[in-house]
Tab-separated table of C-alpha atoms and ligand atoms in Angstrom:
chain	number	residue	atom	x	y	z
A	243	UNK	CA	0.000	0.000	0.000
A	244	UNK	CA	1.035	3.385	-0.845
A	245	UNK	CA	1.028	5.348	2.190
A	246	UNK	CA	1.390	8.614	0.623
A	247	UNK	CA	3.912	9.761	3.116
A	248	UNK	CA	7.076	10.881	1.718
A	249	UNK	CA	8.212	14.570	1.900
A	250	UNK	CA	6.171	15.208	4.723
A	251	UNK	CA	7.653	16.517	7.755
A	252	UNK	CA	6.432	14.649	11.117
A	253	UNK	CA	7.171	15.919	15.000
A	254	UNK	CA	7.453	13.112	16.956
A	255	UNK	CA	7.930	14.040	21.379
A	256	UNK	CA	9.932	11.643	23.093
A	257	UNK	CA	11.318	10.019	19.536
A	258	UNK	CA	14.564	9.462	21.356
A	259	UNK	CA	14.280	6.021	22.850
A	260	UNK	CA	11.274	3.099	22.716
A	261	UNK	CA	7.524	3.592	20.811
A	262	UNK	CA	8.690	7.403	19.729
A	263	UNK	CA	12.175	6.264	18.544
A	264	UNK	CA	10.202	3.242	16.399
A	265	UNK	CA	7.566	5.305	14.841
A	266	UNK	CA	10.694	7.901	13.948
A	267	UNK	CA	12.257	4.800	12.507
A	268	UNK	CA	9.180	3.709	10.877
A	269	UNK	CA	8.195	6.984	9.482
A	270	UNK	CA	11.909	7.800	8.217
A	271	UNK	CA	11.656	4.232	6.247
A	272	UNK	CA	8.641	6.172	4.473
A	273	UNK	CA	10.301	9.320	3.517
A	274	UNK	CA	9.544	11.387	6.055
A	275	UNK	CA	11.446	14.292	7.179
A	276	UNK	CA	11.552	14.581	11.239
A	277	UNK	CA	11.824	16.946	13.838
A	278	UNK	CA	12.513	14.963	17.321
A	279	UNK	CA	12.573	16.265	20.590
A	280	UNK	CA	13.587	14.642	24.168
A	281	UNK	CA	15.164	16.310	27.389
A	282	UNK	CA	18.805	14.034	27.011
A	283	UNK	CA	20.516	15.393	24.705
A	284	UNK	CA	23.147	12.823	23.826
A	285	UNK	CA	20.799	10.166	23.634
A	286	UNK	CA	18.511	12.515	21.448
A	287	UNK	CA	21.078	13.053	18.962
A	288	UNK	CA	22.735	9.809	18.664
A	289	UNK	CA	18.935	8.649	17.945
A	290	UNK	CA	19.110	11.727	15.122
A	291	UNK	CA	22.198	10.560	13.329
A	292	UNK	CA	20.905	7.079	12.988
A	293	UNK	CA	17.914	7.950	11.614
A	294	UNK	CA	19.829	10.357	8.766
A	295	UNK	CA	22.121	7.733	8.026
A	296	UNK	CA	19.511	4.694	7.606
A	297	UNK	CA	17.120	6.715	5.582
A	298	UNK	CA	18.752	9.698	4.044
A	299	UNK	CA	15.730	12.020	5.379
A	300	UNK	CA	16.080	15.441	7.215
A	301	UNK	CA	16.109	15.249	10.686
A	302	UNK	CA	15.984	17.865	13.390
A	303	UNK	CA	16.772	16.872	17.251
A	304	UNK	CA	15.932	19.485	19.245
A	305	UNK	CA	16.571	18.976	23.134
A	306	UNK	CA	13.160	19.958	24.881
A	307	UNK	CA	11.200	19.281	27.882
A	308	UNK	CA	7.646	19.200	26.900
A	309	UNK	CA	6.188	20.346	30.629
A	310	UNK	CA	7.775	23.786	30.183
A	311	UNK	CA	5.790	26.244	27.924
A	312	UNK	CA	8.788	27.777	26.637
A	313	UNK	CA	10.570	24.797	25.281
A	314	UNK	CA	7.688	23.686	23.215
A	315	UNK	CA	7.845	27.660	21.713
A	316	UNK	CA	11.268	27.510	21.428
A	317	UNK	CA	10.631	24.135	19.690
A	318	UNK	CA	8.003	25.184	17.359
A	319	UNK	CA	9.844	28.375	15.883
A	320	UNK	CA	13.069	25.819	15.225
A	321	UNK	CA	10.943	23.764	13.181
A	322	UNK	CA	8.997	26.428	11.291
A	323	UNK	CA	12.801	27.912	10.519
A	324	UNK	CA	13.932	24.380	9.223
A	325	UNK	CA	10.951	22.987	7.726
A	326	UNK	CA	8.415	25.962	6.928
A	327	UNK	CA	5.399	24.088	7.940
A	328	UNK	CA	4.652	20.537	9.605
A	329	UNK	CA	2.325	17.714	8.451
A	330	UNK	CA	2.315	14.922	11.493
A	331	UNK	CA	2.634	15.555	15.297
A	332	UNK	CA	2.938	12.427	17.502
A	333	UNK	CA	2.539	13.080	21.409
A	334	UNK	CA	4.278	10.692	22.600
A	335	UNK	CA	6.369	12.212	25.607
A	336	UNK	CA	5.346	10.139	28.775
A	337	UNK	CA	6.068	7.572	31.365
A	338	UNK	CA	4.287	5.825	33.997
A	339	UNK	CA	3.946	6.457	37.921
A	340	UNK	CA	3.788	4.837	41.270
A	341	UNK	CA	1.814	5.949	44.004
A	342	UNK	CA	-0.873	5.648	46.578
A	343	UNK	CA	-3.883	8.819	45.668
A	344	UNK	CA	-3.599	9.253	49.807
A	345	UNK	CA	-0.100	9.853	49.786
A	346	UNK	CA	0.715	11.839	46.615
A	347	UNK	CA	1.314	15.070	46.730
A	348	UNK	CA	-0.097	18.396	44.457
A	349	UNK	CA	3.163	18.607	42.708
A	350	UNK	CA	3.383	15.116	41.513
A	351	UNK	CA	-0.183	15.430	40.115
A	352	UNK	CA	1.133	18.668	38.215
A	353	UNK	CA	4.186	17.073	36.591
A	354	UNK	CA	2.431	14.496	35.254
A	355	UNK	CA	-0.507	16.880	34.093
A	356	UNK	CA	1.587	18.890	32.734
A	357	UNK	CA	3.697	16.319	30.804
A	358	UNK	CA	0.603	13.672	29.449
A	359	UNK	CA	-1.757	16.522	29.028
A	360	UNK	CA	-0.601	20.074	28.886
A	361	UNK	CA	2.180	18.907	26.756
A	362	UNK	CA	-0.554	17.906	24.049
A	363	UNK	CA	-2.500	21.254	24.326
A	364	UNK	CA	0.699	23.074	24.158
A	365	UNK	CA	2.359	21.012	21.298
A	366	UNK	CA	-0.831	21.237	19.315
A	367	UNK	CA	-1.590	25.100	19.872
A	368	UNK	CA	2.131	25.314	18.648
A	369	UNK	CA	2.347	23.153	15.767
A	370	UNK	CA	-1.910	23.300	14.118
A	371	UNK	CA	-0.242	27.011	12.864
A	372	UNK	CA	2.210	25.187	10.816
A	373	UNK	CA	0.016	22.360	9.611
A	374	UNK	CA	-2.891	24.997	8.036
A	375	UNK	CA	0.341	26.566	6.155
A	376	UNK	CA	0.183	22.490	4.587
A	377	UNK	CA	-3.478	22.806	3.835
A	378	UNK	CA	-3.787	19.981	6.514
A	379	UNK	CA	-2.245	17.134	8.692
A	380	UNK	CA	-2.977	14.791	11.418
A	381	UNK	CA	-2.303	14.447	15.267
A	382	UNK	CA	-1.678	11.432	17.281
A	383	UNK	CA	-1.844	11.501	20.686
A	384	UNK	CA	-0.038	8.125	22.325
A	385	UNK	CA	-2.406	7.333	25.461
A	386	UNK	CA	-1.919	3.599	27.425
A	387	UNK	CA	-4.573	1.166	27.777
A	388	UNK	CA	-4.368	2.633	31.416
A	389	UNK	CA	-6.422	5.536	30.581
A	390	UNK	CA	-9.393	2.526	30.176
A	391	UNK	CA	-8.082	0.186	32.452
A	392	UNK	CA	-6.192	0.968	35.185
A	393	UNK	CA	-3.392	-0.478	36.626
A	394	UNK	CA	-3.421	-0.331	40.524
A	395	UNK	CA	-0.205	0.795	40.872
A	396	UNK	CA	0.085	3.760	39.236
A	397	UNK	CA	-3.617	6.162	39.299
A	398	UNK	CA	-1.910	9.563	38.438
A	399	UNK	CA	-0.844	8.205	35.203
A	400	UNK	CA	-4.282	6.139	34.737
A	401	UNK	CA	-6.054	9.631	35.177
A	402	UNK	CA	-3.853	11.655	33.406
A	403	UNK	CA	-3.770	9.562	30.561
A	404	UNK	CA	-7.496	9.413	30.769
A	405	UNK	CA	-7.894	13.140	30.398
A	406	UNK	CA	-5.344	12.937	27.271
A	407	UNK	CA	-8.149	10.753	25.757
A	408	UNK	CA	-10.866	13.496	26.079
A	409	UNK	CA	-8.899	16.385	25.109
A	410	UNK	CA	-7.901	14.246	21.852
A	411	UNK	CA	-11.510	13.634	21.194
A	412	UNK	CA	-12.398	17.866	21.646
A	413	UNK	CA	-9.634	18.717	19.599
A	414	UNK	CA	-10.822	15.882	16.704
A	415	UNK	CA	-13.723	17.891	16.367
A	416	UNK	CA	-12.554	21.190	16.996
A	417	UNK	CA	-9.908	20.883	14.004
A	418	UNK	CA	-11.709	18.261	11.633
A	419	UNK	CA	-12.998	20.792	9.367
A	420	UNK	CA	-9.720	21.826	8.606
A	421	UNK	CA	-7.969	18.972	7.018
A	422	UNK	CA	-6.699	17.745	10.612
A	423	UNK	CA	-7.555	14.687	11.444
A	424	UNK	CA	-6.341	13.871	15.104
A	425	UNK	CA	-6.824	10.489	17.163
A	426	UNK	CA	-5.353	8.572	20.195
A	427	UNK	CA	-3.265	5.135	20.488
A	428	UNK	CA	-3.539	3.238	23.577
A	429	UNK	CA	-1.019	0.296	23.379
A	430	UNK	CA	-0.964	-2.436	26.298
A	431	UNK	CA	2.378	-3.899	27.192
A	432	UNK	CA	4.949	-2.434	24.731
A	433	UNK	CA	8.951	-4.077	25.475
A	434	UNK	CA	10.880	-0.924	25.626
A	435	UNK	CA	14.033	-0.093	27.085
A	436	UNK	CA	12.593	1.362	30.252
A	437	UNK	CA	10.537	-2.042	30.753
A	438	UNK	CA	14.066	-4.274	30.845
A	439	UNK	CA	15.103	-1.692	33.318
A	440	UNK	CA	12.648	-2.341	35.888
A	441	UNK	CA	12.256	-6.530	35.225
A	442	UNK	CA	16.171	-6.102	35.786
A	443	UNK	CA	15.542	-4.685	39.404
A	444	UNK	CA	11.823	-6.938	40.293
A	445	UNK	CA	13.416	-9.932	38.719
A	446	UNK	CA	16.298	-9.907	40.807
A	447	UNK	CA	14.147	-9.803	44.002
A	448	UNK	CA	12.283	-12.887	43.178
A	449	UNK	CA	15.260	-14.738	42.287
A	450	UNK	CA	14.429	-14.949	38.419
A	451	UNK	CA	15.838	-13.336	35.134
A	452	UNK	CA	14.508	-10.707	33.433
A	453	UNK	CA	12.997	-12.461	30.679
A	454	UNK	CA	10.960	-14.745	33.111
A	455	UNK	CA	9.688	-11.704	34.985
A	456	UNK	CA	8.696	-10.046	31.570
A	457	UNK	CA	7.115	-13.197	30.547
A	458	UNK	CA	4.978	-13.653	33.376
A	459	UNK	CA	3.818	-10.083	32.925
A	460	UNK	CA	2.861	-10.681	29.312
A	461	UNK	CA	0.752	-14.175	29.981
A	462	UNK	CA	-0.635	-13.227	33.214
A	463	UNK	CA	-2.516	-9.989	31.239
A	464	UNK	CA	-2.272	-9.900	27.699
A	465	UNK	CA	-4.120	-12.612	26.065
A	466	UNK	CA	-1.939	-12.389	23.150
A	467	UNK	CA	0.564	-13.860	25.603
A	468	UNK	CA	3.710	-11.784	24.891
A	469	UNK	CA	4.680	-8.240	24.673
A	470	UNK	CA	4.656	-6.059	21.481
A	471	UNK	CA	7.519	-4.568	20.034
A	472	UNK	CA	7.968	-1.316	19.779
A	473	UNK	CA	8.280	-1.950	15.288
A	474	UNK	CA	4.695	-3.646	15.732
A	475	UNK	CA	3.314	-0.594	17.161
A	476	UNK	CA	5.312	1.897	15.332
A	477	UNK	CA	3.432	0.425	12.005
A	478	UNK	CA	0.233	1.152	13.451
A	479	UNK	CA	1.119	4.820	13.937
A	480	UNK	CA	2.279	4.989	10.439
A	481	UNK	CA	-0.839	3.993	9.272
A	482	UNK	CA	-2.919	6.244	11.395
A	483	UNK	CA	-1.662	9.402	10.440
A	484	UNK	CA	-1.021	8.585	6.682
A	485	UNK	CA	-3.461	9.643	4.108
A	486	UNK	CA	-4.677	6.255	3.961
A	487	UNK	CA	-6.153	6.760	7.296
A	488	UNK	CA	-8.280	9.729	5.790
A	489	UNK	CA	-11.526	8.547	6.877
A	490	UNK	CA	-10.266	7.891	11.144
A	491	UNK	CA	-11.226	10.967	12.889
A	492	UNK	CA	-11.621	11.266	16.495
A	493	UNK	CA	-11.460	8.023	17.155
A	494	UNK	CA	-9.276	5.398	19.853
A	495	UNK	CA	-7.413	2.603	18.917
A	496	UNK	CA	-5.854	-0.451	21.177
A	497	UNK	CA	-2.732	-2.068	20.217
A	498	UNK	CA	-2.881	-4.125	23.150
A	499	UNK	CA	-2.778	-7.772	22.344
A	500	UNK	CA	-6.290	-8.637	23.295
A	501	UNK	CA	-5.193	-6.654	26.664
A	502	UNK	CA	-8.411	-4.591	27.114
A	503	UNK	CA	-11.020	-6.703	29.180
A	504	UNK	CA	-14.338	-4.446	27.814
A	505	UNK	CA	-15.885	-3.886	24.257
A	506	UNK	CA	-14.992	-0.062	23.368
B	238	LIG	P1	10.365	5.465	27.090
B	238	LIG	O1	10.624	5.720	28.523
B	238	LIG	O2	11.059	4.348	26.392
B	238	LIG	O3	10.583	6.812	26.245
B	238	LIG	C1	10.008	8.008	26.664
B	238	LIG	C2	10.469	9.119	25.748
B	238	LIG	O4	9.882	10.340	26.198
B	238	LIG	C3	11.973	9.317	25.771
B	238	LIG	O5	12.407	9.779	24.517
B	238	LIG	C4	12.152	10.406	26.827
B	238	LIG	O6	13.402	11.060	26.628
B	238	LIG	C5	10.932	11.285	26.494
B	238	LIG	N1	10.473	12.137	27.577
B	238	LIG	C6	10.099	11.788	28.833
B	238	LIG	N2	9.775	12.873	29.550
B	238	LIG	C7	9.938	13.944	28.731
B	238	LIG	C8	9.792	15.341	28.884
B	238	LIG	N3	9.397	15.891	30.045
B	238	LIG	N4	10.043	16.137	27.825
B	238	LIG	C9	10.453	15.606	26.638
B	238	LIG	N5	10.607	14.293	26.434
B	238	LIG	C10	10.366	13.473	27.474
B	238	LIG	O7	8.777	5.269	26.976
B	238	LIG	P2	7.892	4.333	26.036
B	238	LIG	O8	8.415	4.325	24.668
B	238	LIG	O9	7.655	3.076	26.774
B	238	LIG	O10	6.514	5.159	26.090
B	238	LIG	C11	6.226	6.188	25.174
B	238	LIG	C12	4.780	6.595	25.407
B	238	LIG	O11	3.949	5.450	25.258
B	238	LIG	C13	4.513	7.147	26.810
B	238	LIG	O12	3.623	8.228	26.742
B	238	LIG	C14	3.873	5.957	27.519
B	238	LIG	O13	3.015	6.369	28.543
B	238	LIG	C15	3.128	5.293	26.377
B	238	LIG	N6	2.850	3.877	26.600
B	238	LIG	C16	3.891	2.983	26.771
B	238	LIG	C17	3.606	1.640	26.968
B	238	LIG	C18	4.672	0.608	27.149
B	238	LIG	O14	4.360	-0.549	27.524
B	238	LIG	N7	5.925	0.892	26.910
B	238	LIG	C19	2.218	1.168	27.012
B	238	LIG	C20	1.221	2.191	26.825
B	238	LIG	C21	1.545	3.497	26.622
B	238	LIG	P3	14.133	11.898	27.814
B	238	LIG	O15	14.044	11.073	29.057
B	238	LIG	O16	15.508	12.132	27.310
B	238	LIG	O17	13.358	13.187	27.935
């Protein structure tokens, strides 16, 4: 299938490492020009240069940190400067939380408002100025299965991601009539970098390896039995915000394995 992608320029938060860095790879495989942003710098870079080398497209790294207003400015002028307008914009930037609601305080609620939601608002009132100067584009926002189906553990990111959900949906039909399509992801388990990190410390405590932590994780939830990589996802994203998505609008979609216990 023709996915109609190449030559467009996509902005991609938290393309540095894990589901970002894949759907950079993924959309740099189609001919698409990138701007990435993430707060390490080396990393960030090193993520940049491998991307130019592979595919031969234009990439910008820009170190940012998408909870502070100014950044996300600063971000959005570099990329009008290098690439006049934008096409794609992948919210991506996020992680996940630990925490008991009784115990947490205000300030850990704000960061993580700030970086799953306000992030998103900011990013889009930034970059929707440079997608009308391409007659158009589409927004992704990347939610969790958490913001359906929470995990006890971790309720600040379950709610903020939740809230990322609803603002997607506003700003679906706030933007549709002009060319800008915008939708959320929720993938389920997803084997990143930062998920080896912590079966590498919970593993160790029960006297197992990594792998047998991570696969215990996988079959005790996800029906499919295994976690995604981040590729399988990346593909998805590539298809959502190509043309030959044209008719999704507002809409959410699990990547989750079979993960999500309800009909949606
Ligand atoms: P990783 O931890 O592998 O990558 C997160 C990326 O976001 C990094 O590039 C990181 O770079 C960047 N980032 C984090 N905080 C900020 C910030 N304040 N400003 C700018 N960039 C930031 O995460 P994943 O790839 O696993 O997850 C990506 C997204 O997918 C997240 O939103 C996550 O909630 C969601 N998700 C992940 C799942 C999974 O199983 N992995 C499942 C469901 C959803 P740096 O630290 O240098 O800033």
């Amino acid at each position: 299938m023709d996915l109609m992608l190449k030559g467009k320029t996509a902005i991609i938060t938290g393309g540095s490492v894990g589901i970002g860095l894949a759907v950079a790879e993924a959309l740099a495989a189609e001919g698409v020009d990138l701007a990435l942003c993430a707060r390490n710098e080396e990393r960030l870079s090193a993520a940049g240069e491998g991307i130019r080398k592979a595919h031969g497209v234009r990439v910008l790294t820009s170190p940012t940190d998408v909870t502070n207003p100014n950044d996300i400015e600063a971000l959005a002028q570099q990329i009008e400067k290098e690439f006049g307008g934008a096409d794609i914009l992948i919210n991506n930037a996020g992680t996940g939380s630990e925490e008991k609601i009784m115990d947490a305080p205000d300030d850990k609620w704000q960061y993580y408002w700030d970086l799953h939601v306000m992030a998103a608002v900011r990013m889009s009132r930034a970059v929707v100025p440079l997608m009308r100067k391409r007659g158009g584009g589409a927004i992704i926002n990347n939610a969790s299965i958490c913001a359906k189906q929470p995990l006890g553990y971790e309720p600040i990111y379950n709610t903020t991601k939740a809230a990322l959900v609803m603002f997607s949906k506003c700003l679906a039909n706030e933007l549709v009539g002009e060319n800008i399509r915008v939708n959320t992801i929720n993938p389920g388990l997803v084997l990143t970098p930062d998920w080896w990190k912590t079966a590498g410390i919970l593993s160790e405590k029960e006297g197992i390896t990594a792998e047998e932590y991570l696969d215990r994780i996988a079959k005790e939830n996800a029906p499919i039995g295994r976690f995604a990589s981040p590729e399988e996802v990346a593909k998805f994203f590539v298809f959502l915000c190509s043309p030959a998505a044209s008719y999704c609008v507002g809409s959410t979609y699990y990547v989750d394995g079979g993960w999500l216990r309800v009909v949606d």
